[in-house]
Short mmCIF file of C-alpha atoms (C1' of nucleotides) in Angstrom, two decimals:
data_model
loop_
_atom_site.label_atom_id
_atom_site.label_comp_id
_atom_site.label_asym_id
_atom_site.label_seq_id
_atom_site.Cartn_x
_atom_site.Cartn_y
_atom_site.Cartn_z
CA UNK A 274 13.51 -1.36 -2.63
CA UNK A 275 15.92 0.24 -0.18
CA UNK A 276 13.94 2.59 2.03
CA UNK A 277 15.46 6.00 2.37
CA UNK A 278 16.50 6.71 5.92
CA UNK A 279 15.47 10.06 7.27
CA UNK A 280 16.39 11.77 10.44
CA UNK A 281 13.95 10.49 13.00
CA UNK A 282 13.37 11.49 16.58
CA UNK A 283 15.37 9.47 19.03
CA UNK A 284 14.46 8.73 22.57
CA UNK A 285 16.36 10.79 25.04
CA UNK A 286 16.28 8.59 28.10
CA UNK A 287 18.69 10.68 30.18
CA UNK A 288 16.53 13.74 30.00
CA UNK A 289 17.20 16.67 32.28
CA UNK A 290 13.51 17.23 32.94
CA UNK A 291 13.02 14.12 35.03
CA UNK A 292 10.47 11.56 33.91
CA UNK A 293 9.52 13.59 30.87
CA UNK A 294 10.92 12.22 27.65
CA UNK A 295 11.30 14.73 24.88
CA UNK A 296 11.77 14.49 21.18
CA UNK A 297 15.40 15.12 20.50
CA UNK A 298 15.45 17.23 17.38
CA UNK A 299 18.54 16.86 15.26
CA UNK A 300 20.93 19.68 14.46
CA UNK A 301 21.81 22.68 16.52
CA UNK A 302 18.50 24.33 17.28
CA UNK A 303 17.92 28.04 17.59
CA UNK A 304 16.62 27.82 21.11
CA UNK A 305 16.60 24.14 21.89
CA UNK A 306 15.94 24.55 25.60
CA UNK A 307 12.87 26.73 25.04
CA UNK A 308 11.60 24.30 22.46
CA UNK A 309 12.03 21.35 24.77
CA UNK A 310 10.13 23.12 27.45
CA UNK A 311 7.32 23.90 25.02
CA UNK A 312 7.23 20.30 23.92
CA UNK A 313 7.14 18.84 27.38
CA UNK A 314 4.05 20.94 28.07
CA UNK A 315 2.36 19.02 25.28
CA UNK A 316 3.38 15.62 26.48
CA UNK A 317 1.46 13.05 28.37
CA UNK A 318 3.05 9.93 29.65
CA UNK A 319 4.97 7.92 28.77
CA UNK A 320 2.33 5.29 29.49
CA UNK A 321 3.01 1.59 29.66
CA UNK A 322 0.89 -0.84 27.60
CA UNK A 323 0.87 -4.61 27.72
CA UNK A 324 0.74 -6.67 24.57
CA UNK A 325 -2.55 -6.41 22.70
CA UNK A 326 -3.69 -3.41 24.72
CA UNK A 327 -5.47 -0.84 22.61
CA UNK A 328 -3.70 2.52 22.63
CA UNK A 329 -6.18 4.31 20.40
CA UNK A 330 -9.34 2.97 18.89
CA UNK A 331 -10.49 3.28 15.33
CA UNK A 332 -12.80 6.27 15.36
CA UNK A 333 -11.16 7.97 18.34
CA UNK A 334 -10.51 11.67 18.07
CA UNK A 335 -6.97 12.17 16.81
CA UNK A 336 -5.94 14.73 19.40
CA UNK A 337 -2.64 13.12 20.16
CA UNK A 338 0.32 11.83 18.23
CA UNK A 339 2.26 8.86 19.49
CA UNK A 340 5.96 8.55 20.14
CA UNK A 341 7.13 5.01 20.79
CA UNK A 342 9.56 4.90 23.69
CA UNK A 343 10.02 1.14 23.88
CA UNK A 344 8.46 -2.01 22.55
CA UNK A 345 6.49 -2.40 19.33
CA UNK A 346 3.25 -0.73 18.32
CA UNK A 347 0.99 -1.81 15.48
CA UNK A 348 -1.28 0.34 13.33
CA UNK A 349 -4.14 -1.87 12.23
CA UNK A 350 -7.71 -2.47 11.23
CA UNK A 351 -9.92 -5.35 12.31
CA UNK A 352 -12.85 -6.27 10.07
CA UNK A 353 -16.29 -7.53 11.05
CA UNK A 354 -15.40 -11.09 10.07
CA UNK A 355 -12.54 -11.01 12.56
CA UNK A 356 -9.69 -10.77 10.07
CA UNK A 357 -7.11 -8.12 10.75
CA UNK A 358 -4.59 -6.18 8.73
CA UNK A 359 -1.57 -4.33 10.03
CA UNK A 360 -0.42 -1.40 7.90
CA UNK A 361 2.67 -0.54 9.94
CA UNK A 362 4.79 -1.41 12.93
CA UNK A 363 6.41 1.36 14.93
CA UNK A 364 9.60 0.96 16.89
CA UNK A 365 11.23 3.11 19.57
CA UNK A 366 11.79 6.63 18.23
CA UNK A 367 8.95 6.50 15.74
CA UNK A 368 6.46 9.36 15.84
CA UNK A 369 3.13 8.74 14.17
CA UNK A 370 -0.63 9.20 14.23
CA UNK A 371 -1.17 12.14 11.86
CA UNK A 372 -4.78 11.38 11.16
CA UNK A 373 -7.15 14.24 10.56
CA UNK A 374 -9.98 14.58 13.00
CA UNK A 375 -10.38 10.85 13.63
CA UNK A 376 -8.10 7.86 13.57
CA UNK A 377 -9.07 5.58 10.71
CA UNK A 378 -7.13 2.71 12.20
CA UNK A 379 -6.54 1.47 15.68
CA UNK A 380 -3.23 1.65 17.49
CA UNK A 381 -2.27 -1.29 19.66
CA UNK A 382 0.73 -2.65 21.52
CA UNK A 383 2.18 -5.54 19.51
CA UNK A 384 4.60 -6.20 22.36
CA UNK A 385 4.78 -4.56 25.78
CA UNK A 386 5.40 -0.92 24.97
CA UNK A 387 5.82 2.55 26.39
CA UNK A 388 4.19 5.32 24.46
CA UNK A 389 4.41 9.07 24.87
CA UNK A 390 1.39 11.12 23.83
CA UNK A 391 1.91 14.50 22.23
CA UNK A 392 -0.86 16.99 21.71
CA UNK A 393 -1.37 17.33 17.99
CA UNK A 394 -2.70 20.87 17.94
CA UNK A 395 0.09 22.13 20.14
CA UNK A 396 2.80 20.52 18.06
CA UNK A 397 1.23 21.99 14.95
CA UNK A 398 1.26 25.44 16.44
CA UNK A 399 4.92 25.08 17.40
CA UNK A 400 5.64 23.86 13.90
CA UNK A 401 3.95 26.86 12.32
CA UNK A 402 6.38 29.08 14.19
CA UNK A 403 9.50 26.94 14.10
CA UNK A 404 10.38 26.08 10.55
CA UNK A 405 12.76 23.38 11.69
CA UNK A 406 10.07 21.58 13.58
CA UNK A 407 7.76 21.80 10.59
CA UNK A 408 10.27 20.36 8.19
CA UNK A 409 11.16 17.65 10.66
CA UNK A 410 7.52 16.63 10.86
CA UNK A 411 7.20 16.76 7.09
CA UNK A 412 10.29 14.57 6.73
CA UNK A 413 8.91 12.06 9.21
CA UNK A 414 5.60 11.84 7.42
CA UNK A 415 7.27 11.61 4.03
CA UNK A 416 9.32 8.75 5.35
CA UNK A 417 6.21 6.94 6.55
CA UNK A 418 4.65 7.50 3.16
CA UNK A 419 7.62 5.96 1.44
CA UNK A 420 7.49 2.96 3.74
CA UNK A 421 3.80 2.58 3.06
CA UNK A 422 4.45 2.56 -0.68
CA UNK A 423 7.08 -0.13 -0.22
CA UNK A 424 4.59 -2.09 1.82
CA UNK A 425 1.92 -1.76 -0.87
CA UNK A 426 4.35 -3.05 -3.44
CA UNK A 427 5.25 -5.97 -1.23
CA UNK A 428 1.64 -7.02 -0.91
CA UNK A 429 1.39 -8.05 -4.53
CA UNK A 430 4.36 -10.39 -4.47
CA UNK A 431 4.75 -14.03 -3.55
CA UNK A 432 4.67 -15.27 0.03
CA UNK A 433 8.38 -16.14 -0.13
CA UNK A 434 9.25 -12.65 -1.31
CA UNK A 435 7.12 -11.00 1.35
CA UNK A 436 8.55 -13.03 4.18
CA UNK A 437 12.10 -12.76 2.87
CA UNK A 438 11.84 -9.00 2.54
CA UNK A 439 10.33 -8.64 5.99
CA UNK A 440 13.02 -10.71 7.64
CA UNK A 441 15.83 -9.02 5.74
CA UNK A 442 14.53 -5.58 6.70
CA UNK A 443 14.07 -6.58 10.32
CA UNK A 444 17.55 -8.04 10.42
CA UNK A 445 19.01 -4.90 8.88
CA UNK A 446 17.19 -2.62 11.31
CA UNK A 447 18.34 -4.66 14.27
CA UNK A 448 21.98 -4.44 13.23
CA UNK A 449 22.44 -7.83 11.55
CA UNK A 450 23.18 -9.60 14.77
CA UNK A 451 23.90 -13.31 14.94
CA UNK A 452 20.38 -14.07 16.10
CA UNK A 453 17.28 -12.53 14.60
CA UNK A 454 14.61 -12.30 17.27
CA UNK A 455 11.08 -11.74 16.12
CA UNK A 456 9.69 -8.96 18.32
CA UNK A 457 6.05 -9.90 17.67
CA UNK A 458 4.10 -13.16 17.32
CA UNK A 459 3.67 -14.86 13.96
CA UNK A 460 0.06 -13.74 13.83
CA UNK A 461 1.13 -10.09 13.72
CA UNK A 462 3.72 -10.69 11.04
CA UNK A 463 1.18 -12.63 9.00
CA UNK A 464 -1.36 -9.82 9.33
CA UNK A 465 1.27 -7.32 8.29
CA UNK A 466 2.22 -9.37 5.23
CA UNK A 467 -1.32 -10.24 4.24
CA UNK A 468 -0.73 -13.97 4.81
CA UNK A 469 -2.10 -16.57 7.20
CA UNK A 470 0.02 -17.84 10.07
CA UNK A 471 0.07 -21.22 8.38
CA UNK A 472 1.52 -19.81 5.18
CA UNK A 473 4.03 -17.77 7.16
CA UNK A 474 5.17 -20.83 9.07
CA UNK A 475 5.39 -22.95 5.92
CA UNK A 476 7.35 -20.21 4.15
CA UNK A 477 9.87 -20.01 6.97
CA UNK A 478 10.16 -23.80 6.87
CA UNK A 479 10.82 -23.47 3.16
CA UNK A 480 13.56 -20.90 3.75
CA UNK A 481 15.06 -23.21 6.35
CA UNK A 482 15.04 -26.17 3.96
CA UNK A 483 16.78 -24.08 1.27
CA UNK A 484 19.51 -23.21 3.76
CA UNK A 485 18.69 -19.50 3.91
CA UNK A 486 18.19 -19.58 7.67
CA UNK A 487 17.94 -21.81 10.70
CA UNK A 488 15.39 -21.88 13.45
CA UNK A 489 16.76 -21.65 16.96
CA UNK A 490 13.21 -21.47 18.25
CA UNK A 491 9.93 -20.21 16.83
CA UNK A 492 10.82 -16.64 17.68
CA UNK A 493 14.57 -16.81 17.10
CA UNK A 494 16.18 -17.29 13.70
CA UNK A 495 19.70 -17.24 12.32
CA UNK A 496 20.32 -15.88 8.85
CA UNK A 497 22.62 -18.38 7.15
CA UNK A 498 22.81 -17.11 3.60
CA UNK A 499 22.30 -13.40 3.16
CA UNK A 500 22.85 -13.58 -0.59
CA UNK A 501 20.11 -16.15 -1.03
CA UNK A 502 17.82 -14.08 1.16
CA UNK A 503 18.39 -11.05 -1.05
CA UNK A 504 17.53 -13.15 -4.09
CA UNK A 505 14.25 -14.19 -2.49
CA UNK A 506 13.27 -10.54 -2.35
CA UNK A 507 13.04 -10.08 -6.12
CA UNK B 46 -12.83 2.97 4.74
CA UNK B 47 -13.91 6.53 4.04
CA UNK B 48 -10.81 8.55 3.19
CA UNK B 49 -10.64 11.82 5.03
CA UNK B 50 -10.78 14.77 2.71
CA UNK B 51 -8.18 17.43 3.32
CA UNK B 52 -7.80 20.82 1.84
CA UNK B 53 -5.86 20.32 -1.35
CA UNK B 54 -4.37 22.74 -3.81
CA UNK B 55 -6.68 23.61 -6.64
CA UNK B 56 -5.63 24.64 -10.08
CA UNK B 57 -6.03 28.33 -10.67
CA UNK B 58 -6.51 28.46 -14.41
CA UNK B 59 -7.42 32.14 -14.60
CA UNK B 60 -4.18 33.20 -13.05
CA UNK B 61 -3.09 36.80 -13.19
CA UNK B 62 0.49 35.89 -13.98
CA UNK B 63 -0.22 34.62 -17.47
CA UNK B 64 0.78 31.07 -18.32
CA UNK B 65 2.05 30.38 -14.84
CA UNK B 66 -0.30 28.29 -12.72
CA UNK B 67 0.09 28.69 -9.00
CA UNK B 68 -0.96 26.68 -5.99
CA UNK B 69 -3.98 28.38 -4.53
CA UNK B 70 -3.50 28.13 -0.81
CA UNK B 71 -6.70 28.07 1.21
CA UNK B 72 -7.71 30.65 3.78
CA UNK B 73 -6.84 34.31 3.92
CA UNK B 74 -3.10 34.42 3.70
CA UNK B 75 -0.84 36.89 5.40
CA UNK B 76 0.69 38.14 2.20
CA UNK B 77 -0.82 35.98 -0.50
CA UNK B 78 0.48 38.03 -3.40
CA UNK B 79 4.06 37.90 -2.21
CA UNK B 80 3.73 34.20 -1.64
CA UNK B 81 2.36 33.59 -5.09
CA UNK B 82 5.25 35.52 -6.59
CA UNK B 83 7.70 33.48 -4.57
CA UNK B 84 6.04 30.28 -5.71
CA UNK B 85 5.97 31.15 -9.37
CA UNK B 86 9.71 31.68 -9.20
CA UNK B 87 9.99 28.01 -8.22
CA UNK B 88 7.75 26.74 -10.95
CA UNK B 89 8.61 25.13 -14.21
CA UNK B 90 5.99 24.35 -16.80
CA UNK B 91 3.27 23.29 -16.94
CA UNK B 92 4.57 20.67 -19.34
CA UNK B 93 2.39 18.46 -21.46
CA UNK B 94 2.91 14.67 -21.42
CA UNK B 95 1.31 12.05 -23.62
CA UNK B 96 0.03 8.81 -22.20
CA UNK B 97 2.81 6.49 -20.99
CA UNK B 98 5.42 9.24 -21.15
CA UNK B 99 7.81 9.09 -18.23
CA UNK B 100 7.73 12.25 -16.12
CA UNK B 101 10.36 11.17 -13.64
CA UNK B 102 12.37 8.00 -13.60
CA UNK B 103 12.99 5.70 -10.69
CA UNK B 104 16.36 6.81 -9.40
CA UNK B 105 16.10 10.39 -10.63
CA UNK B 106 17.13 13.14 -8.25
CA UNK B 107 14.01 14.37 -6.45
CA UNK B 108 14.62 18.07 -7.01
CA UNK B 109 11.07 18.80 -8.04
CA UNK B 110 7.59 18.12 -6.76
CA UNK B 111 4.74 17.57 -9.18
CA UNK B 112 1.43 19.36 -9.35
CA UNK B 113 -1.06 17.74 -11.69
CA UNK B 114 -2.85 20.35 -13.80
CA UNK B 115 -4.87 18.01 -15.99
CA UNK B 116 -5.07 14.35 -16.86
CA UNK B 117 -3.95 11.43 -14.72
CA UNK B 118 -0.49 10.62 -13.41
CA UNK B 119 0.62 7.28 -12.01
CA UNK B 120 3.26 6.61 -9.37
CA UNK B 121 4.64 3.19 -10.09
CA UNK B 122 7.40 0.63 -10.13
CA UNK B 123 8.28 -1.79 -12.91
CA UNK B 124 10.13 -4.96 -12.01
CA UNK B 125 12.76 -6.83 -13.98
CA UNK B 126 10.29 -9.49 -15.05
CA UNK B 127 8.16 -6.80 -16.64
CA UNK B 128 5.39 -6.75 -14.06
CA UNK B 129 4.37 -3.39 -12.78
CA UNK B 130 2.66 -2.01 -9.70
CA UNK B 131 0.99 1.35 -9.31
CA UNK B 132 0.94 2.73 -5.78
CA UNK B 133 -1.12 5.83 -6.52
CA UNK B 134 -2.92 7.81 -9.16
CA UNK B 135 -2.87 11.59 -9.03
CA UNK B 136 -5.60 13.82 -10.42
CA UNK B 137 -5.72 17.54 -11.18
CA UNK B 138 -4.88 19.51 -8.06
CA UNK B 139 -2.77 16.78 -6.47
CA UNK B 140 0.71 17.77 -5.32
CA UNK B 141 3.15 14.93 -4.76
CA UNK B 142 6.70 13.63 -5.08
CA UNK B 143 8.12 14.13 -1.59
CA UNK B 144 10.90 11.61 -1.94
CA UNK B 145 14.16 12.24 -0.19
CA UNK B 146 17.19 12.60 -2.40
CA UNK B 147 16.00 10.15 -5.05
CA UNK B 148 12.65 9.01 -6.35
CA UNK B 149 12.08 5.38 -5.43
CA UNK B 150 9.32 5.05 -7.97
CA UNK B 151 8.77 6.40 -11.42
CA UNK B 152 6.17 8.98 -12.32
CA UNK B 153 4.34 8.52 -15.60
CA UNK B 154 1.36 9.93 -17.47
CA UNK B 155 -1.48 7.41 -17.23
CA UNK B 156 -3.49 9.61 -19.58
CA UNK B 157 -2.44 12.73 -21.45
CA UNK B 158 -1.52 15.12 -18.68
CA UNK B 159 -0.17 18.54 -17.85
CA UNK B 160 2.22 18.72 -14.94
CA UNK B 161 3.71 21.68 -13.16
CA UNK B 162 7.15 21.21 -11.58
CA UNK B 163 7.95 22.93 -8.31
CA UNK B 164 11.42 23.18 -6.89
CA UNK B 165 11.48 21.12 -3.74
CA UNK B 166 14.20 22.99 -1.92
CA UNK B 167 12.60 26.35 -2.61
CA UNK B 168 9.21 25.26 -1.43
CA UNK B 169 10.78 23.84 1.71
CA UNK B 170 12.50 27.11 2.43
CA UNK B 171 9.25 29.01 1.98
CA UNK B 172 7.56 26.50 4.25
CA UNK B 173 10.14 27.00 6.97
CA UNK B 174 9.23 30.69 7.06
CA UNK B 175 5.52 30.51 6.38
CA UNK B 176 3.80 28.32 8.93
CA UNK B 177 0.66 28.08 6.82
CA UNK B 178 2.57 26.68 3.89
CA UNK B 179 4.28 24.17 6.13
CA UNK B 180 1.05 22.91 7.63
CA UNK B 181 -0.55 22.78 4.23
CA UNK B 182 2.26 20.57 2.98
CA UNK B 183 2.04 18.42 6.08
CA UNK B 184 -1.71 18.04 5.60
CA UNK B 185 -1.23 17.05 1.97
CA UNK B 186 1.35 14.43 2.84
CA UNK B 187 -0.73 13.13 5.72
CA UNK B 188 -3.63 12.74 3.35
CA UNK B 189 -1.48 10.77 0.92
CA UNK B 190 -0.34 8.59 3.78
CA UNK B 191 -3.90 7.84 4.77
CA UNK B 192 -4.77 6.96 1.19
CA UNK B 193 -1.77 4.69 1.00
CA UNK B 194 -2.89 2.87 4.14
CA UNK B 195 -6.35 2.39 2.65
CA UNK B 196 -4.68 1.04 -0.45
CA UNK B 197 -2.55 -1.40 1.56
CA UNK B 198 -5.66 -2.68 3.29
CA UNK B 199 -7.41 -3.09 -0.03
CA UNK B 200 -4.60 -5.26 -1.36
CA UNK B 201 -5.38 -8.12 0.98
CA UNK B 202 -9.03 -8.42 0.05
CA UNK B 203 -10.84 -10.30 -2.69
CA UNK B 204 -10.80 -9.20 -6.31
CA UNK B 205 -14.49 -8.27 -6.15
CA UNK B 206 -13.91 -6.08 -3.12
CA UNK B 207 -10.89 -4.39 -4.68
CA UNK B 208 -12.63 -3.61 -7.93
CA UNK B 209 -15.85 -2.57 -6.22
CA UNK B 210 -14.02 -0.23 -3.88
CA UNK B 211 -12.02 1.28 -6.71
CA UNK B 212 -15.07 1.92 -8.85
CA UNK B 213 -17.10 3.31 -5.95
CA UNK B 214 -14.31 5.68 -4.99
CA UNK B 215 -13.79 6.80 -8.57
CA UNK B 216 -17.51 7.34 -8.98
CA UNK B 217 -17.65 9.36 -5.77
CA UNK B 218 -14.69 11.53 -6.75
CA UNK B 219 -16.18 12.24 -10.15
CA UNK B 220 -19.46 13.40 -8.65
CA UNK B 221 -21.60 10.27 -9.10
CA UNK B 222 -22.56 11.16 -12.65
CA UNK B 223 -24.80 8.97 -14.74
CA UNK B 224 -21.83 7.51 -16.61
CA UNK B 225 -18.64 6.38 -14.95
CA UNK B 226 -15.78 6.87 -17.40
CA UNK B 227 -12.56 5.07 -16.63
CA UNK B 228 -9.80 7.63 -17.09
CA UNK B 229 -7.08 5.01 -17.58
CA UNK B 230 -6.83 1.66 -19.38
CA UNK B 231 -7.68 -1.60 -17.62
CA UNK B 232 -4.02 -2.46 -17.41
CA UNK B 233 -3.38 0.52 -15.14
CA UNK B 234 -6.34 -0.25 -12.92
CA UNK B 235 -5.24 -3.87 -12.67
CA UNK B 236 -1.70 -2.83 -11.75
CA UNK B 237 -3.10 -0.48 -9.12
CA UNK B 238 -5.28 -3.21 -7.63
CA UNK B 239 -2.67 -5.94 -7.79
CA UNK B 240 -4.72 -7.99 -10.26
CA UNK B 241 -4.28 -9.11 -13.84
CA UNK B 242 -6.30 -7.48 -16.62
CA UNK B 243 -8.09 -10.79 -17.12
CA UNK B 244 -9.23 -10.93 -13.52
CA UNK B 245 -10.27 -7.29 -13.65
CA UNK B 246 -12.33 -7.90 -16.75
CA UNK B 247 -13.92 -11.04 -15.32
CA UNK B 248 -14.73 -9.21 -12.09
CA UNK B 249 -16.48 -6.39 -13.94
CA UNK B 250 -18.40 -8.99 -15.91
CA UNK B 251 -19.41 -10.54 -12.60
CA UNK B 252 -20.61 -7.18 -11.27
CA UNK B 253 -22.56 -6.69 -14.46
CA UNK B 254 -24.19 -10.12 -14.16
CA UNK B 255 -25.21 -9.37 -10.55
CA UNK B 256 -26.87 -6.19 -11.72
CA UNK B 257 -24.50 -3.85 -9.89
CA UNK B 258 -23.53 -2.03 -13.08
CA UNK B 259 -23.86 -2.03 -16.85
CA UNK B 260 -21.22 -1.66 -19.49
CA UNK B 261 -21.83 1.05 -22.06
CA UNK B 262 -18.42 0.34 -23.52
CA UNK B 263 -15.16 -1.00 -22.13
CA UNK B 264 -14.26 2.37 -20.70
CA UNK B 265 -17.74 3.59 -19.78
CA UNK B 266 -19.88 2.06 -17.04
CA UNK B 267 -23.18 2.87 -15.38
CA UNK B 268 -23.65 2.15 -11.71
CA UNK B 269 -27.03 0.47 -11.36
CA UNK B 270 -27.13 -0.52 -7.71
CA UNK B 271 -25.12 1.61 -5.34
CA UNK B 272 -26.23 -0.35 -2.28
CA UNK B 273 -25.00 -3.60 -3.75
CA UNK B 274 -21.73 -1.94 -4.73
CA UNK B 275 -21.23 -0.78 -1.15
CA UNK B 276 -21.84 -4.32 0.06
CA UNK B 277 -19.13 -5.61 -2.29
CA UNK B 278 -16.65 -3.40 -0.49
CA UNK B 279 -16.82 -5.24 2.82
"C1'" DC C 190 2.19 -31.27 35.80
"C1'" DG C 191 -1.84 -29.28 33.56
"C1'" DT C 192 -3.57 -25.58 30.87
"C1'" DC C 193 -3.50 -22.32 27.45
"C1'" DA C 194 -1.48 -19.81 23.64
"C1'" DT C 195 1.43 -20.31 19.94
"C1'" DT C 196 3.53 -22.65 16.19
"C1'" DT C 197 3.90 -26.37 12.93
"C1'" DT C 198 2.30 -29.78 9.73
"C1'" DG C 199 -1.12 -32.15 6.74
"C1'" DA C 200 -5.04 -32.56 3.48
"C1'" DT C 201 -8.15 -30.20 0.65
"C1'" DA C 202 -10.47 -26.46 -1.73
"C1'" DG C 203 -10.87 -22.08 -4.03
"C1'" DC C 204 -9.45 -17.96 -6.04
"C1'" DA C 205 -6.65 -15.61 -9.03
"C1'" DC C 206 -2.87 -16.33 -12.49
"C1'" DT C 207 -1.17 -18.13 -16.89
"C1'" DC C 208 -1.58 -19.24 -21.49
"C1'" DA C 209 -4.27 -18.98 -25.52
"C1'" DA C 210 -7.54 -17.28 -28.70
"C1'" DC C 211 -11.06 -14.31 -30.11
"C1'" DG C 212 -13.46 -9.77 -30.60
"C1'" DA C 213 -13.74 -4.75 -30.67
"C1'" DA C 214 -11.95 -0.24 -31.52
"C1'" DG C 215 -9.03 3.12 -33.53
"C1'" DG C 216 -5.56 4.62 -36.79
"C1'" DT C 217 -3.03 4.39 -41.21
"C1'" DG C 218 -2.26 3.86 -45.91
"C1'" DG C 219 -3.71 2.35 -50.31
"C1'" DC D 272 -14.06 3.75 -48.40
"C1'" DC D 273 -12.06 -0.35 -47.32
"C1'" DA D 274 -8.22 -3.48 -45.99
"C1'" DC D 275 -4.86 -3.93 -42.72
"C1'" DC D 276 -2.63 -3.49 -38.43
"C1'" DT D 277 -2.09 -2.64 -33.69
"C1'" DT D 278 -3.79 -1.97 -29.21
"C1'" DC D 279 -7.06 -3.05 -25.95
"C1'" DG D 280 -10.55 -5.81 -23.84
"C1'" DT D 281 -13.07 -10.25 -23.23
"C1'" DT D 282 -13.62 -15.11 -22.62
"C1'" DG D 283 -12.16 -20.02 -21.91
"C1'" DA D 284 -9.40 -23.93 -19.98
"C1'" DG D 285 -6.10 -25.45 -16.88
"C1'" DT D 286 -2.65 -24.70 -13.21
"C1'" DG D 287 -0.70 -23.11 -8.95
"C1'" DC D 288 -0.44 -20.62 -4.88
"C1'" DT D 289 -2.44 -19.53 -0.70
"C1'" DA D 290 -6.49 -20.05 2.39
"C1'" DT D 291 -9.14 -23.13 5.11
"C1'" DC D 292 -10.02 -26.73 8.21
"C1'" DA D 293 -8.14 -30.05 11.34
"C1'" DA D 294 -4.90 -31.80 14.49
"C1'" DA D 295 -0.58 -32.53 16.48
"C1'" DA D 296 3.76 -30.39 18.64
"C1'" DT D 297 5.95 -26.91 21.25
"C1'" DG D 298 6.50 -23.62 24.69
"C1'" DA D 299 5.12 -20.39 28.52
"C1'" DC D 300 3.36 -20.13 33.01
"C1'" DG D 301 1.01 -20.96 37.13
#
DNA sequence: CGTCATTTTGATAGCACTCAACGAAGGTGG
DNA sequence: CCACCTTCGTTGAGTGCTATCAAAATGACG
């Protein structure tokens, strides 16, 4: 149940090349400066999106990958009947969008976000020459795959388990601070967990009543009993 | 909903190197012969597994990747309470098992199967030198990721939709023959779809009653109305 | 302070699960 | 060749969890 943590790109805000934000590859790199220059030629942005703005539409040509600079981005599909499912959230530092030819899902800002666009073909051609880049990309994708498997597994468990697992993971990723702030509205969490907002709300109320957590406000929780939360996840 | 088809490795049965079966990379390759030799040095097997045999255990070191030669392999997790979920099936030609450090899921034969083991580290080192290999691996993983997303989406739909989609996809992959033979027992399909065997059985009965398909036997179906089946999938 | 979006709560219904039993198929040994 | 056993699949009855519909709180923002 514990997702394996891979090296991921991190946002290099204090970049020497001005407004351009580059992927900061880990490890000493053969010719890091040359690589960075090559990468910045492929970049576009970063571009700012407000919540619910569409970054890439289902069916769009998948010419660009996305690197989240700030905020939260959702990868989702909306059906004819209006219902929506979110297959993944992406946080700052996440690189994603490896569709082939066309995006099968749409990419939208789940909270105000800055996104850097990276030309897919160009990155691929760099990767085919630079082994390190290639294995970095492979590792990133593998990591996403593992997360997706975890998510699939989660979807066939009880509402309590889904919500508990989501909150625990979010809390862990945000450093287990005193307050757990939900970065996206309940509707997005519900769509990610395959629940309705009503069930999500009721489940949180249930966790509150069992003393697992307290509500400071709708969007701000406090984890009271980590042990109990872990138990919920089974 | 239509999964994008990528180039995938195909099994080269009439291989010049005797019992060794190699990945047949697409496209003219710089030095294909050298590459094949390098790859066969990394191989182990193919090894034969009977149905339900464990190929790799949850928690095992992920030193090897798996290439399915024949049969069906399932990627799954079994919980303490005995329930099980299958996140993916792999068919002949599928290469998988890109976990980091340890496998988070177990790998088991869902039907009698032959599996070739490929040393992960070695393949990675080849990939870092051969751009084509690297991008092939990336494409394979990307394809798996896309499938996993489709699967996640499927998990929050009705039983009829899940079963219909599964059968349609299976039928498509097997060439839309007159008879659709289920390659794995109902239990495995149910675990893959997040349903119980009872619900699966009842759903198939329902499809039969609506004239979508007929049962020849438990494991052999005939698709009677493709249009109606497609409609089920929405 | 009014308006709108968001969240919470309540009442009810429906779908899939659970438990239970039966039927079909395949394998084994007498 | 048949009786027996085991595994697998089907069907039925009843329950429970989550969705749906409806409406009331809460909060954000002009």
